[in-house]
Tab-separated table of C-alpha atoms and ligand atoms in Angstrom:
chain	number	residue	atom	x	y	z
O	58	MET	CA	115.770	99.607	117.807
O	59	ASN	CA	115.308	103.380	118.635
O	60	SER	CA	113.081	102.931	121.514
O	61	ALA	CA	115.519	103.726	124.203
O	62	ARG	CA	116.357	106.995	122.391
O	63	THR	CA	114.139	109.890	121.710
O	64	ASN	CA	113.308	111.124	118.273
O	65	LEU	CA	114.057	114.930	117.885
O	66	ILE	CA	111.700	115.172	114.866
O	67	GLY	CA	108.305	116.801	115.814
O	68	LEU	CA	109.778	118.217	119.178
O	69	SER	CA	108.719	122.059	119.368
O	70	ARG	CA	111.382	124.477	119.586
O	71	GLU	CA	110.784	124.868	123.163
O	72	GLN	CA	110.750	121.322	123.949
O	73	LEU	CA	114.115	120.991	121.996
O	74	ILE	CA	115.555	123.918	123.978
O	75	GLU	CA	114.487	121.980	127.263
O	76	VAL	CA	116.417	118.746	125.964
O	77	LEU	CA	119.342	120.690	124.990
O	78	LYS	CA	119.364	122.411	128.534
O	79	GLY	CA	119.203	118.926	130.044
O	80	LEU	CA	122.280	118.461	128.299
O	81	GLY	CA	124.121	121.590	129.609
O	82	GLU	CA	123.811	123.313	126.273
O	83	LYS	CA	122.550	126.809	125.314
O	84	PRO	CA	119.212	127.651	123.611
O	85	PHE	CA	120.970	128.579	120.416
O	86	ARG	CA	122.000	125.059	119.723
O	87	ALA	CA	118.130	124.419	118.974
O	88	THR	CA	118.427	126.697	115.737
O	89	GLN	CA	121.464	124.879	114.753
O	90	LEU	CA	120.058	121.640	115.172
O	91	TRP	CA	116.563	122.573	113.445
O	92	HIS	CA	118.956	123.710	110.406
O	93	TRP	CA	120.475	120.368	109.977
O	94	MET	CA	117.104	118.605	110.601
O	95	TYR	CA	114.675	120.590	108.711
O	96	HIS	CA	116.586	122.587	106.236
O	97	ARG	CA	119.369	120.175	105.222
O	98	GLY	CA	117.315	116.978	105.891
O	99	VAL	CA	120.358	115.561	107.855
O	100	THR	CA	119.693	112.546	109.881
O	101	ASP	CA	123.184	111.743	110.913
O	102	PHE	CA	124.535	113.664	113.887
O	103	THR	CA	128.150	112.994	112.949
O	104	ALA	CA	127.311	115.288	109.917
O	105	MET	CA	126.418	118.257	111.902
O	106	THR	CA	129.748	119.630	111.971
O	107	ASP	CA	129.145	122.947	113.775
O	108	LEU	CA	127.819	121.187	116.934
O	109	GLY	CA	131.130	120.317	118.443
O	110	LYS	CA	132.054	116.804	119.260
O	111	PRO	CA	131.100	116.504	122.769
O	112	LEU	CA	127.381	117.526	121.942
O	113	ARG	CA	127.367	115.225	118.979
O	114	GLU	CA	128.289	112.210	121.240
O	115	LYS	CA	125.583	113.078	123.696
O	116	LEU	CA	123.036	113.601	120.967
O	117	ILE	CA	123.946	110.034	119.318
O	118	ALA	CA	123.569	108.266	122.947
O	119	GLY	CA	120.424	109.226	123.734
O	120	PHE	CA	118.554	110.672	120.593
O	121	TYR	CA	117.760	110.055	116.845
O	122	VAL	CA	116.307	112.013	113.836
O	123	GLY	CA	113.637	109.569	112.852
O	124	ARG	CA	111.920	108.685	109.426
O	125	LEU	CA	108.643	107.110	108.840
O	126	GLU	CA	108.883	103.792	106.958
O	127	ILE	CA	107.822	103.798	103.337
O	128	LYS	CA	105.826	100.363	102.828
O	129	GLN	CA	104.901	101.440	99.038
O	130	ALA	CA	105.598	104.245	96.886
O	131	LEU	CA	103.604	104.789	93.532
O	132	VAL	CA	103.875	107.058	90.651
O	133	SER	CA	101.123	108.037	88.535
O	134	THR	CA	101.252	108.285	84.787
O	135	ASP	CA	100.207	111.995	85.566
O	136	GLY	CA	103.026	112.727	87.888
O	137	SER	CA	101.084	112.394	91.135
O	138	ARG	CA	102.848	110.126	93.742
O	139	LYS	CA	101.499	108.204	96.835
O	140	TRP	CA	103.212	106.780	99.566
O	141	LEU	CA	101.833	104.178	102.259
O	142	LEU	CA	103.737	104.795	105.291
O	143	ARG	CA	103.794	102.073	108.153
O	144	LEU	CA	103.811	103.693	111.669
O	145	ASP	CA	106.014	102.055	114.621
O	146	ASP	CA	102.609	100.800	116.331
O	147	GLY	CA	102.081	98.849	112.648
O	148	ASN	CA	99.203	101.343	111.604
O	149	GLU	CA	99.505	102.628	108.039
O	150	ILE	CA	98.819	106.117	106.570
O	151	GLU	CA	99.300	107.681	103.377
O	152	THR	CA	100.737	110.794	101.841
O	153	VAL	CA	99.869	112.078	98.346
O	154	LEU	CA	101.903	114.591	96.188
O	155	ILE	CA	99.890	116.294	93.461
O	156	PRO	CA	101.729	118.293	90.980
O	157	ASP	CA	100.153	121.185	89.115
O	158	ASP	CA	101.687	123.646	86.878
O	159	GLY	CA	104.983	124.546	88.546
O	160	ARG	CA	103.919	123.829	92.101
O	161	GLY	CA	102.833	120.781	94.173
O	162	ALA	CA	100.775	120.026	96.981
O	163	LEU	CA	101.685	117.455	99.574
O	164	CYS	CA	98.323	115.987	100.856
O	165	ILE	CA	99.107	115.154	104.548
O	166	SER	CA	97.146	112.931	106.912
O	167	SER	CA	96.211	113.939	110.373
O	168	GLN	CA	94.800	110.639	111.917
O	169	VAL	CA	94.644	106.995	111.342
O	170	GLY	CA	91.108	106.575	109.891
O	171	CYS	CA	88.543	109.200	110.944
O	172	THR	CA	85.898	109.020	113.441
O	173	LEU	CA	83.506	111.238	111.475
O	174	ASN	CA	82.081	108.578	109.035
O	175	CYS	CA	81.127	110.910	106.193
O	176	ASP	CA	78.773	108.838	104.072
O	177	PHE	CA	80.869	108.957	100.784
O	178	CYS	CA	84.246	108.788	102.339
O	179	ASN	CA	86.243	105.705	102.306
O	180	THR	CA	88.453	106.891	105.387
O	181	GLY	CA	85.145	106.959	107.476
O	182	THR	CA	84.833	103.256	106.854
O	183	GLN	CA	88.272	102.442	108.306
O	184	ARG	CA	87.816	100.929	111.738
O	185	LEU	CA	91.111	101.839	113.598
O	186	VAL	CA	91.471	105.477	114.605
O	187	ARG	CA	94.166	107.102	116.541
O	188	ASN	CA	95.487	110.711	116.218
O	189	LEU	CA	98.738	111.222	114.686
O	190	THR	CA	101.795	112.654	116.724
O	191	PRO	CA	103.645	115.720	115.464
O	192	ALA	CA	106.626	113.759	114.766
O	193	GLU	CA	104.309	111.522	112.311
O	194	ILE	CA	102.861	114.524	110.530
O	195	VAL	CA	105.816	116.540	110.158
O	196	GLY	CA	107.533	113.115	109.260
O	197	GLN	CA	105.318	112.858	106.142
O	198	LEU	CA	106.752	116.163	104.901
O	199	MET	CA	110.394	114.805	105.763
O	200	MET	CA	109.768	111.542	103.983
O	201	ALA	CA	108.574	113.492	100.793
O	202	ARG	CA	111.639	115.441	100.642
O	203	ASP	CA	113.678	112.525	100.947
O	204	ALA	CA	111.918	110.791	98.302
O	205	LEU	CA	112.034	113.694	96.125
O	206	GLY	CA	115.603	114.659	96.866
O	207	GLU	CA	114.500	118.117	97.806
O	208	TRP	CA	117.124	119.139	100.299
O	209	PRO	CA	118.139	121.958	101.093
O	210	ALA	CA	114.706	123.217	101.364
O	211	GLY	CA	113.931	126.648	99.625
O	212	VAL	CA	115.622	126.116	96.181
O	213	ASP	CA	113.484	127.180	93.242
O	214	GLY	CA	112.080	124.697	90.738
O	215	ARG	CA	110.949	122.392	93.559
O	216	LEU	CA	108.025	119.732	93.054
O	217	LEU	CA	107.052	120.103	96.814
O	218	THR	CA	105.926	123.530	97.236
O	219	ASN	CA	102.503	123.558	99.068
O	220	ILE	CA	100.891	121.481	101.784
O	221	VAL	CA	97.288	120.695	102.238
O	222	MET	CA	95.747	119.046	105.160
O	223	MET	CA	93.447	116.857	103.284
O	224	GLY	CA	94.728	113.385	103.800
O	225	MET	CA	93.297	110.741	106.095
O	226	GLY	CA	91.499	112.090	109.225
O	227	GLU	CA	90.091	115.405	110.339
O	228	PRO	CA	92.655	117.879	111.299
O	229	LEU	CA	90.546	119.616	114.017
O	230	MET	CA	89.787	116.531	115.841
O	231	ASN	CA	93.507	116.058	116.425
O	232	PHE	CA	93.931	119.890	117.121
O	233	ASP	CA	96.929	120.128	119.420
O	234	ASN	CA	99.336	117.905	117.466
O	235	VAL	CA	98.327	119.408	113.970
O	236	ARG	CA	98.811	123.078	115.172
O	237	ASP	CA	102.067	122.030	116.865
O	238	ALA	CA	103.276	120.246	113.541
O	239	LEU	CA	102.305	123.162	111.361
O	240	ARG	CA	104.297	125.681	113.807
O	241	ILE	CA	107.493	123.674	113.017
O	242	ILE	CA	106.290	123.268	109.177
O	243	LYS	CA	105.766	127.159	109.167
O	244	ASP	CA	108.697	128.287	111.206
O	245	GLY	CA	111.291	130.107	109.086
O	246	GLU	CA	113.917	128.215	110.844
O	247	GLY	CA	111.874	125.030	110.644
O	248	LEU	CA	110.393	123.695	107.517
O	249	ALA	CA	109.734	127.335	106.436
O	250	ILE	CA	106.859	126.882	104.271
O	251	SER	CA	104.670	130.210	104.358
O	252	ARG	CA	101.099	129.980	105.657
O	253	ARG	CA	100.032	131.120	102.506
O	254	ARG	CA	101.017	127.910	100.879
O	255	ILE	CA	99.243	125.685	103.664
O	256	THR	CA	95.627	124.895	103.571
O	257	LEU	CA	93.771	123.098	106.334
O	258	SER	CA	90.492	121.279	105.278
O	259	THR	CA	87.847	120.495	107.845
O	260	SER	CA	84.393	118.909	107.663
O	261	GLY	CA	83.469	121.491	110.255
O	262	VAL	CA	84.354	121.321	113.683
O	263	VAL	CA	83.070	124.528	114.421
O	264	PRO	CA	84.263	125.041	118.002
O	265	MET	CA	88.032	124.566	116.546
O	266	ILE	CA	87.568	126.938	113.638
O	267	ALA	CA	87.945	130.003	115.475
O	268	ARG	CA	90.943	128.285	117.417
O	269	ALA	CA	92.490	127.253	114.345
O	270	GLY	CA	92.317	131.065	113.093
O	271	GLN	CA	94.054	132.316	116.231
O	272	GLU	CA	96.734	129.333	116.901
O	273	ILE	CA	97.263	128.018	113.436
O	274	ASP	CA	96.542	130.785	111.125
O	275	VAL	CA	96.671	128.886	107.676
O	276	ASP	CA	94.190	129.029	104.954
O	277	LEU	CA	90.746	127.212	105.613
O	278	ALA	CA	88.963	124.784	103.321
O	279	ILE	CA	85.611	123.639	104.381
O	280	SER	CA	84.075	120.362	103.234
O	281	LEU	CA	80.738	121.969	102.524
O	282	HIS	CA	79.388	119.217	99.986
O	283	SER	CA	75.707	120.687	100.702
O	284	GLY	CA	73.859	123.981	101.339
O	285	ASP	CA	70.946	122.094	102.998
O	286	ASN	CA	70.985	120.867	106.454
O	287	ALA	CA	68.819	117.655	105.639
O	288	VAL	CA	71.263	116.601	102.872
O	289	ARG	CA	74.378	117.659	105.036
O	290	ASP	CA	73.142	115.627	108.020
O	291	VAL	CA	73.662	112.464	105.837
O	292	LEU	CA	76.619	113.418	103.910
O	293	VAL	CA	78.554	114.978	106.720
O	294	PRO	CA	77.031	113.603	109.877
O	295	ILE	CA	78.999	116.099	112.135
O	296	ASN	CA	76.563	118.552	110.691
O	297	LYS	CA	74.035	117.304	113.075
O	298	LYS	CA	76.064	118.786	115.922
O	299	TYR	CA	77.074	121.830	114.287
O	300	PRO	CA	74.608	122.613	111.460
O	301	LEU	CA	75.075	124.965	108.714
O	302	GLU	CA	74.170	128.224	110.322
O	303	GLU	CA	76.874	127.807	112.836
O	304	LEU	CA	79.601	126.479	110.513
O	305	LEU	CA	78.862	129.574	108.026
O	306	ARG	CA	79.103	132.184	111.023
O	307	ALA	CA	82.553	130.804	112.057
O	308	CYS	CA	83.592	130.977	108.321
O	309	ALA	CA	82.698	134.516	108.320
O	310	ALA	CA	84.534	135.380	111.512
O	311	TYR	CA	87.592	133.375	110.342
O	312	PRO	CA	90.434	135.777	110.899
O	313	GLY	CA	92.195	135.474	107.666
O	314	ALA	CA	88.842	135.678	105.617
O	315	ARG	CA	89.115	138.736	103.269
O	316	ASN	CA	89.249	138.754	99.800
O	317	SER	CA	92.729	138.139	99.114
O	318	ARG	CA	92.432	134.968	101.317
O	319	ARG	CA	89.292	133.272	100.541
O	320	ILE	CA	87.957	130.113	102.059
O	321	THR	CA	87.733	127.383	99.800
O	322	MET	CA	84.380	125.480	99.957
O	323	GLU	CA	85.073	122.024	98.874
O	324	TYR	CA	82.028	120.222	97.053
O	325	VAL	CA	81.888	116.743	96.036
O	326	MET	CA	79.649	116.033	93.011
O	327	LEU	CA	77.204	113.418	93.884
O	328	LYS	CA	74.865	112.401	91.039
O	329	ASP	CA	71.059	113.363	91.988
O	330	VAL	CA	72.159	114.110	95.604
O	331	ASN	CA	73.676	117.634	95.553
O	332	ASP	CA	74.252	118.440	91.956
O	333	SER	CA	71.034	120.435	90.711
O	334	ASP	CA	71.105	124.062	89.372
O	335	ASP	CA	68.824	124.919	92.501
O	336	ASP	CA	71.852	123.492	94.699
O	337	ALA	CA	74.012	125.673	92.891
O	338	ARG	CA	72.073	128.793	93.301
O	339	HIS	CA	71.329	128.199	96.863
O	340	LEU	CA	75.270	127.909	97.490
O	341	ALA	CA	75.714	131.318	96.060
O	342	HIS	CA	72.832	132.720	97.919
O	343	LEU	CA	74.351	131.287	101.502
O	344	MET	CA	77.743	132.873	100.705
O	345	ARG	CA	76.253	136.049	100.047
O	346	LYS	CA	73.865	135.765	103.175
O	347	TYR	CA	76.951	134.975	105.663
O	348	LYS	CA	79.141	137.369	103.865
O	349	ILE	CA	81.872	134.712	103.406
O	350	PRO	CA	84.568	135.402	100.887
O	351	ALA	CA	84.650	131.993	99.352
O	352	LYS	CA	85.732	130.247	96.295
O	353	PHE	CA	84.347	126.922	95.410
O	354	ASN	CA	86.561	123.584	94.487
O	355	LEU	CA	84.269	121.042	92.810
O	356	ILE	CA	85.556	117.550	93.337
O	357	PRO	CA	84.183	114.871	90.998
O	358	PHE	CA	83.403	111.929	93.437
O	359	ASN	CA	85.769	109.106	93.383
O	360	PRO	CA	84.068	105.934	93.755
O	361	TRP	CA	85.217	102.964	95.860
O	362	PRO	CA	84.033	99.531	96.116
O	363	GLY	CA	80.987	99.335	98.106
O	364	THR	CA	79.704	102.932	97.846
O	365	LYS	CA	76.352	103.816	97.005
O	366	TYR	CA	76.987	107.012	95.522
O	367	GLU	CA	77.951	108.027	91.732
O	368	CYS	CA	79.804	110.835	90.330
O	369	SER	CA	77.629	113.572	88.501
O	370	SER	CA	77.864	113.691	84.949
O	371	ASN	CA	80.487	115.936	83.086
O	372	ASN	CA	77.825	118.039	81.849
O	373	ARG	CA	76.282	118.563	85.178
O	374	VAL	CA	79.568	119.377	87.041
O	375	HIS	CA	80.352	122.045	84.333
O	376	ARG	CA	76.502	123.578	84.525
O	377	PHE	CA	77.133	123.644	88.168
O	378	SER	CA	80.551	125.465	87.896
O	379	GLN	CA	78.956	127.919	85.636
O	380	ILE	CA	76.017	128.584	87.724
O	381	LEU	CA	78.257	129.450	90.549
O	382	ASN	CA	80.668	131.569	87.991
O	383	ASP	CA	77.717	133.621	86.963
O	384	ALA	CA	76.912	134.287	90.611
O	385	GLY	CA	80.481	135.686	90.830
O	386	PHE	CA	82.361	132.903	92.675
O	387	SER	CA	85.244	131.109	91.338
O	388	ALA	CA	84.354	127.460	90.971
O	389	PRO	CA	86.995	125.241	89.166
O	390	ILE	CA	86.642	121.368	88.953
O	391	ARG	CA	89.389	119.592	90.391
O	392	HIS	CA	90.763	117.324	87.873
O	393	PRO	CA	91.047	113.575	89.198
O	394	ARG	CA	94.553	112.843	89.583
O	395	GLY	CA	96.440	109.574	89.772
O	396	ARG	CA	93.345	107.286	89.447
O	397	ASP	CA	95.701	104.634	88.103
O	398	ILE	CA	97.383	104.754	91.683
O	399	MET	CA	94.201	105.414	93.548
O	400	ALA	CA	95.529	108.867	94.761
O	401	ALA	CA	92.293	109.870	96.472
O	402	CYS	CA	91.343	110.024	100.320
O	403	GLY	CA	91.702	106.818	101.806
O	404	GLN	CA	91.875	104.568	99.056
O	405	LEU	CA	95.326	102.825	98.961
O	406	LYS	CA	95.135	102.456	102.641
O	407	SER	CA	91.913	100.593	102.172
O	408	ASP	CA	93.219	98.521	99.293
O	409	SER	CA	95.809	97.429	101.385
O	410	GLU	CA	93.409	96.466	104.058
O	411	ASN	CA	91.254	94.646	101.959
O	412	GLN	CA	94.319	92.744	100.302
O	413	LYS	CA	95.048	91.561	103.829
O	414	LEU	CA	91.368	90.764	104.748
O	415	LYS	CA	91.278	88.931	101.142
O	416	ALA	CA	94.556	86.949	102.171
O	417	LEU	CA	93.097	86.066	105.673
O	418	LYS	CA	89.861	84.831	104.358
O	419	GLU	CA	91.596	82.590	101.661
O	420	LYS	CA	93.804	81.147	104.385
O	421	ARG	CA	90.609	80.608	106.661
O	422	GLU	CA	89.085	78.804	103.826
O	423	SER	CA	91.923	76.543	102.812
O	424	GLU	CA	92.403	75.766	106.324
O	425	GLY	CA	88.524	74.864	106.741
O	426	GLU	CA	89.068	72.664	103.738
O	427	THR	CA	91.985	70.937	105.059
O	428	ALA	CA	90.024	70.427	108.467
O	429	THR	CA	86.899	69.041	106.584
O	430	ALA	CA	89.130	66.778	104.293
L	561	SAH	N1	88.627	115.303	107.193
L	561	SAH	C1	89.090	116.512	106.422
L	561	SAH	C2	89.977	116.580	105.446
L	561	SAH	C3	90.297	115.246	104.757
L	561	SAH	S1	89.250	114.990	103.419
L	561	SAH	C4	87.721	117.034	105.507
L	561	SAH	O1	86.847	116.168	105.570
L	561	SAH	O2	87.641	118.191	105.148
L	561	SAH	C5	89.725	115.814	101.908
L	561	SAH	C6	88.500	116.085	100.947
L	561	SAH	O3	88.154	114.821	100.260
L	561	SAH	C7	87.079	116.390	101.681
L	561	SAH	O4	86.717	117.676	101.262
L	561	SAH	C8	86.391	115.264	101.489
L	561	SAH	O5	85.141	115.659	101.590
L	561	SAH	C9	86.819	114.647	100.302
L	561	SAH	N2	86.442	113.335	99.962
L	561	SAH	C10	86.469	112.366	100.546
L	561	SAH	N3	85.952	111.332	99.962
L	561	SAH	C11	86.130	111.530	98.815
L	561	SAH	C12	85.609	110.745	97.425
L	561	SAH	N4	85.333	109.454	97.369
L	561	SAH	N5	85.566	111.688	96.312
L	561	SAH	C13	85.939	112.757	96.303
L	561	SAH	N6	86.140	113.535	97.505
L	561	SAH	C14	86.235	112.887	98.555
L	562	SF4	FE1	86.609	112.040	107.949
L	562	SF4	FE2	86.906	114.144	106.119
L	562	SF4	FE3	86.395	111.423	105.210
L	562	SF4	FE4	84.363	113.134	106.541
L	562	SF4	S1	85.547	113.414	104.505
L	562	SF4	S2	85.169	110.832	107.200
L	562	SF4	S3	85.937	114.323	108.120
L	562	SF4	S4	88.570	112.072	106.494
């Protein structure tokens, strides 16, 4: 329906100014348009009253303010929410909102699937992979604001206050689009979410970490998961390309890394794999050795059908946290959220794919039966 027209969501300010110049308009119109689109959440050009009728008509003829299609929306008993979104090419992605004590983090996807195949991660098992466009990345936030009724932006008491690039995909493997989307999200005249409220999580695409510091400038989280190269090679295979020494040096050099802006080390707790007392002590040693202002985030492993891993016991996770605390590192345990709606990396999407596969299998079986009968 919209294919002949251009979506204005996701265009950089410079691109939008070019579009407007092409329509014979001055650059300041871009600011007005952004205000309607990103501050007020308006999608209908006719409501953009200060643009003037001739411009509104030109916009209606050639452009639209797009939204992602919600295929499924789930609310957990603990208040977290999950949306399964259908993209124009039929691919599906997911976006999760995790409310927590007066703030709420929207967990945004950066790719359909992921090429990096971490052994314990369900997203890595999905076959289809493509980069999301800036419109699709920004679109997840627009969708959530619509669904929560949180327009205009910037009012107190909002559910959605923070952004974490921790959904499906590896953000630093889609660097340009993630950067361009986050520029719109951070811009005071765009979605106006301060960089202090945005965290980008990477499994360790080392050459892109320095660029992220310079060009994206948000808080950094690293999916560390082991302080031992042999173990990390298996859990996070990109470690074979960029081993721990290089990763930790890149963290130490991350521009924002100082005590007030620590780097979060994510650590998924896997029974008998990476959860011993020695593992915890070694992590503390590494952070000191590389002088990284780090805090840990211990993530109880969220099992999925077919995985060979198990979550460490409660006692083990607490002991691990205690050792890191005693060594001077904050190491909270992330509470599993939204288990009833499977609000973890990759889970709902896979479930939807599995259901499709199951339906196909059943269809084939019943057709096979008819054929032989
Ligand atoms: N690709 C990026 C961001 C997405 S994953 C990255 O790897 O950092 C967000 C976090 O969830 C990562 O730390 C990832 O390792 C972790 N994760 C993935 N699958 C998980 C599972 N089944 N249980 C617990 N944490 C998981
Ligand atoms: Fe990709 Fe991150 Fe999952 Fe690894 S943990 S497969 S990098 S999404």
